[in-house]
Amino acid sequence: AFMSFVVLTLTFRLCICVRARCMFVGMRCAQIIGIGAVCNFGTEATKFEDKFPGIDLHLLTLKTNFNFPIFREYLMALGICDVSKESCNHILQSGPGSSICIVIGGAAEALDAHPGTFDLTLKNRKGFVKVALQNGASLVPVFSFGENEVFEQAANPRGSKLRNWQTKLQKVLGFSMPLVRGRGVFQYNYGLMPFRRPITSVVGTPIDCPKVAKPTQEQIDLYHEKYCKTLTHIYDKHKNVLAMQRKKSMKIM
């Protein structure tokens, strides 16, 4: 029902070997509440198993989300795990097809999630590449168009008092607190429900990584650059159809 409400779509242009371990790395799947990530990769709302047979995918989230009773049980029922290095390695080493989905930008990127923008917190995020190399897992770029359109966020440019306050809270709490406005149940002017806007998650071509027990910084930088280029290619290829309301081009920060 929720999938129909926000109009979710999972698009792919690849074939993944069922024997491979994969990291579905979605740069635009998180943002405010991660609708695209949860529905497309944490549930069968868009029939993930039919599109990627043999892939046992686990969506990963912040460890702090497991501190809340009931919500914790809900996450565990969906097979969602915490995004610690230990969890990543355990899942990727669990057998053929065992894969994980990580939203790299996370809490920091959520504070830049404004309609019509694509500011990615990625330039210095390279830990996921190291994990992929250590496990010989393929990096699978995912770009989720429309995530930033489902909520409006109060203006918080970097350096502003609001942004400084949000950053300090993030460091203390472990998660960010963007000030957002959505819609209500029976009206569209205000509320905490997401606006009914389409979200399309595009899965790119896998980047095969060799298994290296102790990858060098040069190797990590090389595959990080490959990942960024592939992600940029996905954006450039689909932006004129799926990001027609964009205010500026994608920016990697």
XYZ file of N, CA, C and O in Angstrom, residues 33-142:
440
model
N 14.095 9.798 5.422
C 13.735 8.544 6.095
C 14.043 7.315 5.234
O 13.696 6.208 5.605
N 14.698 7.480 4.113
C 15.141 6.334 3.323
C 14.029 5.496 2.734
O 14.061 4.260 2.796
N 13.026 6.114 2.143
C 11.899 5.376 1.606
C 12.332 4.407 0.511
O 11.941 3.237 0.492
N 13.161 4.884 -0.415
C 13.601 4.032 -1.516
C 14.409 2.849 -1.033
O 14.232 1.722 -1.505
N 15.295 3.075 -0.076
C 16.147 1.997 0.439
C 15.310 0.941 1.143
O 15.458 -0.255 0.903
N 14.425 1.373 2.039
C 13.628 0.422 2.823
C 12.672 -0.369 1.938
O 12.605 -1.604 2.018
N 11.928 0.318 1.095
C 10.911 -0.364 0.280
C 11.523 -1.199 -0.842
O 11.068 -2.320 -1.105
N 12.543 -0.692 -1.516
C 13.127 -1.417 -2.643
C 14.084 -2.524 -2.223
O 14.152 -3.571 -2.879
N 14.841 -2.303 -1.136
C 15.879 -3.256 -0.755
C 15.646 -3.925 0.596
O 16.308 -4.908 0.919
N 14.701 -3.413 1.387
C 14.404 -4.019 2.675
C 13.131 -4.829 2.684
O 12.852 -5.551 3.638
N 12.328 -4.714 1.617
C 11.078 -5.472 1.507
C 10.952 -6.023 0.084
O 11.805 -5.796 -0.764
N 9.861 -6.722 -0.149
C 9.581 -7.257 -1.486
C 8.533 -6.417 -2.212
O 7.849 -6.911 -3.109
N 8.422 -5.136 -1.826
C 7.410 -4.254 -2.414
C 7.560 -4.131 -3.923
O 6.577 -4.056 -4.665
N 8.808 -4.105 -4.403
C 9.053 -3.991 -5.844
C 9.645 -5.282 -6.421
O 10.288 -5.273 -7.460
N 9.431 -6.401 -5.680
C 9.818 -7.749 -6.148
C 11.327 -7.851 -6.426
O 11.750 -8.235 -7.515
N 12.120 -7.517 -5.418
C 13.577 -7.583 -5.553
C 14.048 -8.989 -5.896
O 14.916 -9.173 -6.758
N 13.511 -9.991 -5.225
C 13.972 -11.362 -5.434
C 13.706 -11.844 -6.852
O 14.461 -12.661 -7.387
N 12.637 -11.367 -7.471
C 12.350 -11.744 -8.859
C 13.335 -11.092 -9.825
O 13.721 -11.686 -10.832
N 13.736 -9.872 -9.513
C 14.648 -9.141 -10.392
C 16.107 -9.541 -10.172
O 16.921 -9.452 -11.084
N 16.420 -9.967 -8.947
C 17.792 -10.371 -8.621
C 17.771 -11.735 -7.928
O 18.057 -11.834 -6.735
N 17.417 -12.787 -8.654
C 17.329 -14.118 -8.039
C 18.675 -14.594 -7.505
O 19.714 -14.378 -8.115
N 18.627 -15.227 -6.344
C 19.847 -15.764 -5.748
C 20.604 -14.794 -4.877
O 21.591 -15.165 -4.250
N 20.157 -13.543 -4.822
C 20.829 -12.536 -3.997
C 20.102 -12.416 -2.655
O 18.936 -12.046 -2.591
N 20.777 -12.767 -1.579
C 20.226 -12.653 -0.229
C 20.699 -11.322 0.344
O 21.783 -11.223 0.920
N 19.869 -10.296 0.181
C 20.277 -8.927 0.501
C 19.811 -8.491 1.886
O 18.669 -8.720 2.275
N 20.720 -7.853 2.625
C 20.393 -7.290 3.930
C 20.643 -5.785 3.878
O 21.758 -5.345 3.589
N 19.605 -5.016 4.170
C 19.754 -3.565 4.272
C 20.380 -3.250 5.625
O 20.018 -3.848 6.641
N 21.348 -2.319 5.646
C 22.028 -1.959 6.884
C 21.656 -0.548 7.322
O 21.450 0.330 6.491
N 21.589 -0.339 8.624
C 21.224 0.968 9.164
C 22.059 1.274 10.408
O 22.832 0.435 10.876
N 21.903 2.471 10.954
C 22.657 2.882 12.128
C 22.355 1.981 13.325
O 21.212 1.576 13.537
N 23.373 1.703 14.105
C 23.215 0.842 15.277
C 22.254 1.443 16.291
O 21.549 0.721 17.012
N 22.187 2.779 16.337
C 21.309 3.447 17.305
C 19.836 3.127 17.062
O 19.027 3.212 17.987
N 19.480 2.747 15.835
C 18.084 2.415 15.539
C 17.625 1.156 16.263
O 16.420 0.911 16.400
N 18.576 0.352 16.730
C 18.229 -0.879 17.430
C 18.092 -0.667 18.940
O 17.899 -1.622 19.683
N 18.177 0.581 19.377
C 18.016 0.888 20.796
C 16.565 1.129 21.180
O 16.252 1.283 22.367
N 15.672 1.158 20.186
C 14.272 1.465 20.445
C 13.417 0.200 20.362
O 13.309 -0.405 19.289
N 12.820 -0.218 21.483
C 11.963 -1.412 21.477
C 10.838 -1.284 20.454
O 10.401 -0.196 20.109
N 10.370 -2.388 19.963
C 9.325 -2.522 18.947
C 9.861 -2.135 17.578
O 9.786 -2.925 16.629
N 10.429 -0.927 17.464
C 11.036 -0.533 16.189
C 12.199 -1.461 15.874
O 12.412 -1.834 14.721
N 12.954 -1.845 16.908
C 14.068 -2.774 16.738
C 13.570 -4.113 16.202
O 14.143 -4.689 15.279
N 12.472 -4.616 16.766
C 11.919 -5.891 16.325
C 11.413 -5.802 14.888
O 11.504 -6.771 14.122
N 10.873 -4.652 14.530
C 10.402 -4.438 13.154
C 11.570 -4.516 12.174
O 11.484 -5.174 11.131
N 12.685 -3.863 12.520
C 13.872 -3.895 11.661
C 14.412 -5.313 11.524
O 14.752 -5.769 10.427
N 14.470 -6.031 12.635
C 14.995 -7.387 12.623
C 14.100 -8.320 11.813
O 14.587 -9.233 11.129
N 12.798 -8.086 11.855
C 11.868 -8.917 11.083
C 12.083 -8.738 9.584
O 11.846 -9.668 8.796
N 12.554 -7.547 9.189
C 12.829 -7.278 7.779
C 14.217 -7.749 7.364
O 14.599 -7.617 6.203
N 14.983 -8.276 8.336
C 16.340 -8.729 8.024
C 17.340 -7.600 7.971
O 18.441 -7.755 7.439
N 16.978 -6.433 8.515
C 17.866 -5.270 8.517
C 18.870 -5.407 9.657
O 18.504 -5.786 10.772
N 20.138 -5.120 9.396
C 21.208 -5.252 10.386
C 21.899 -3.905 10.602
O 21.666 -2.956 9.849
N 22.740 -3.837 11.622
C 23.461 -2.589 11.848
C 24.647 -2.508 10.879
O 25.126 -3.514 10.372
N 25.123 -1.292 10.640
C 26.097 -1.054 9.581
C 27.542 -1.110 10.081
O 28.429 -0.534 9.458
N 27.777 -1.835 11.164
C 29.135 -1.961 11.683
C 29.986 -2.812 10.744
O 29.471 -3.592 9.936
N 31.296 -2.667 10.873
C 32.222 -3.439 10.058
C 32.040 -4.930 10.295
O 32.116 -5.747 9.368
N 31.770 -5.296 11.559
C 31.571 -6.698 11.905
C 30.364 -7.287 11.188
O 30.422 -8.419 10.682
N 29.269 -6.536 11.131
C 28.065 -7.011 10.441
C 28.317 -7.175 8.945
O 27.908 -8.164 8.337
N 28.997 -6.194 8.357
C 29.299 -6.254 6.922
C 30.096 -7.508 6.594
O 29.749 -8.264 5.669
N 31.158 -7.747 7.349
C 32.009 -8.901 7.085
C 31.273 -10.215 7.324
O 31.412 -11.168 6.554
N 30.483 -10.271 8.391
C 29.753 -11.503 8.708
C 28.784 -11.882 7.592
O 28.725 -13.045 7.168
N 28.024 -10.903 7.112
C 27.032 -11.182 6.058
C 27.719 -11.553 4.752
O 27.346 -12.538 4.095
N 28.725 -10.793 4.361
C 29.408 -11.051 3.090
C 30.143 -12.387 3.087
O 30.405 -12.952 2.022
N 30.451 -12.908 4.259
C 31.152 -14.188 4.353
C 30.213 -15.347 4.674
O 30.666 -16.449 4.991
N 28.897 -15.097 4.555
C 27.908 -16.121 4.927
C 27.585 -17.112 3.820
O 26.788 -18.019 4.024
N 28.144 -16.929 2.640
C 27.894 -17.886 1.568
C 27.516 -17.220 0.267
O 27.416 -15.988 0.177
N 27.288 -18.024 -0.790
C 26.962 -17.496 -2.119
C 25.729 -16.588 -2.095
O 24.714 -16.918 -1.490
N 25.840 -15.450 -2.743
C 24.707 -14.535 -2.860
C 24.486 -13.636 -1.669
O 23.643 -12.731 -1.723
N 25.223 -13.844 -0.581
C 25.035 -13.013 0.613
C 25.514 -11.595 0.320
O 26.679 -11.378 0.017
N 24.614 -10.628 0.423
C 24.922 -9.261 0.018
C 24.372 -8.249 1.012
O 23.506 -8.568 1.831
N 24.879 -7.028 0.928
C 24.432 -5.959 1.816
C 24.113 -4.705 1.023
O 24.621 -4.506 -0.071
N 23.266 -3.866 1.593
C 22.923 -2.584 0.981
C 23.228 -1.487 1.988
O 22.702 -1.491 3.102
N 24.106 -0.574 1.593
C 24.537 0.509 2.484
C 24.196 1.861 1.869
O 24.374 2.062 0.673
N 23.703 2.766 2.690
C 23.483 4.145 2.262
C 24.650 4.957 2.788
O 24.722 5.259 3.976
N 25.594 5.278 1.908
C 26.860 5.858 2.329
C 26.714 7.239 2.955
O 27.327 7.535 3.972
N 25.914 8.108 2.379
C 25.800 9.482 2.886
C 25.236 9.552 4.283
O 25.655 10.365 5.100
N 24.247 8.704 4.563
C 23.677 8.583 5.894
C 23.169 9.872 6.504
O 22.594 10.730 5.835
N 23.402 9.994 7.814
C 22.874 11.119 8.578
C 23.397 12.460 8.099
O 22.659 13.447 8.040
N 24.664 12.520 7.721
C 25.252 13.790 7.268
C 24.597 14.255 5.976
O 24.300 15.444 5.802
N 24.364 13.322 5.058
C 23.782 13.680 3.777
C 22.328 14.114 3.910
O 21.825 14.918 3.109
N 21.638 13.601 4.934
C 20.233 13.968 5.140
C 20.061 15.469 5.338
O 19.036 16.049 4.970
N 21.068 16.123 5.917
C 20.978 17.563 6.160
C 21.100 18.374 4.877
O 20.825 19.576 4.866
N 21.536 17.736 3.793
C 21.629 18.418 2.491
C 20.492 18.021 1.557
O 20.513 18.344 0.374
N 19.513 17.298 2.092
C 18.429 16.776 1.260
C 17.332 17.814 1.053
O 16.369 17.886 1.811
N 17.483 18.615 0.006
C 16.492 19.620 -0.346
C 15.935 19.313 -1.745
O 16.679 18.818 -2.604
N 14.665 19.576 -1.980
C 14.083 19.308 -3.300
C 14.885 19.944 -4.424
O 15.332 21.088 -4.320
N 15.093 19.181 -5.484
C 15.794 19.686 -6.657
C 17.297 19.671 -6.557
O 17.980 20.154 -7.461
N 17.851 19.121 -5.458
C 19.300 19.095 -5.285
C 19.812 17.660 -5.188
O 19.066 16.742 -4.831
N 21.100 17.485 -5.482
C 21.739 16.167 -5.426
C 23.154 16.338 -4.869
O 24.143 16.163 -5.570
N 23.246 16.710 -3.600
C 24.540 16.905 -2.953
C 24.912 15.622 -2.220
O 24.282 15.256 -1.215
N 25.942 14.937 -2.706
C 26.310 13.632 -2.163
C 27.488 13.713 -1.199
O 28.532 14.267 -1.540
N 27.338 13.165 -0.017
C 28.429 13.073 0.948
C 29.198 11.798 0.632
O 28.871 10.713 1.125
N 30.214 11.919 -0.213
C 30.879 10.729 -0.752
C 32.396 10.856 -0.886
O 33.112 9.863 -0.806
N 32.879 12.067 -1.062
C 34.290 12.272 -1.387
C 35.232 11.588 -0.403
O 36.233 10.982 -0.812
N 34.933 11.672 0.885
C 35.814 11.088 1.897
C 35.243 9.830 2.534
O 35.764 9.353 3.546
N 34.184 9.278 1.949
C 33.593 8.038 2.442
C 34.175 6.873 1.645
O 33.718 6.575 0.541
N 35.170 6.209 2.199
C 35.851 5.144 1.457
C 35.901 3.815 2.218
O 36.423 2.829 1.709
N 35.339 3.784 3.417
C 35.344 2.561 4.199
C 34.625 1.419 3.510
O 35.038 0.254 3.605
N 33.528 1.724 2.789
C 32.772 0.671 2.106
C 33.596 0.027 1.000
O 33.445 -1.173 0.714
N 34.491 0.796 0.381
C 35.359 0.240 -0.668
C 36.354 -0.733 -0.045
O 36.616 -1.814 -0.603
N 36.892 -0.390 1.104
C 37.843 -1.266 1.796
C 37.187 -2.585 2.174
O 37.774 -3.667 1.995
N 35.938 -2.521 2.665
C 35.205 -3.734 3.033
C 34.957 -4.603 1.798
O 35.087 -5.827 1.847
N 34.606 -3.962 0.672
C 34.369 -4.710 -0.568
C 35.634 -5.426 -1.022
O 35.595 -6.597 -1.421
N 36.762 -4.756 -0.954
C 38.034 -5.353 -1.362
C 38.426 -6.501 -0.434
O 38.904 -7.549 -0.891
N 38.239 -6.328 0.841
C 38.620 -7.372 1.801
C 37.782 -8.635 1.629
O 38.239 -9.733 1.954
N 36.566 -8.483 1.107
C 35.682 -9.631 0.930
C 35.533 -10.072 -0.524
O 34.816 -11.034 -0.795
N 36.176 -9.343 -1.439
C 36.040 -9.677 -2.849
C 34.611 -9.504 -3.337
O 34.131 -10.265 -4.182
N 33.916 -8.519 -2.798
C 32.514 -8.270 -3.153
C 32.405 -7.216 -4.245
O 33.189 -6.271 -4.290
N 31.434 -7.383 -5.113
C 31.206 -6.411 -6.180
C 30.492 -5.178 -5.627
O 29.566 -5.300 -4.825
N 30.916 -4.008 -6.059
C 30.239 -2.763 -5.700
C 29.153 -2.488 -6.726
O 29.426 -2.423 -7.920
N 27.918 -2.335 -6.261
C 26.795 -2.098 -7.173
C 26.218 -0.719 -6.882
O 25.489 -0.532 -5.911
N 26.523 0.290 -7.703
C 26.015 1.647 -7.465
C 24.503 1.728 -7.654
O 23.950 1.107 -8.570
N 23.861 2.479 -6.786
C 22.415 2.700 -6.890
C 22.142 4.192 -6.735
O 22.634 4.822 -5.793
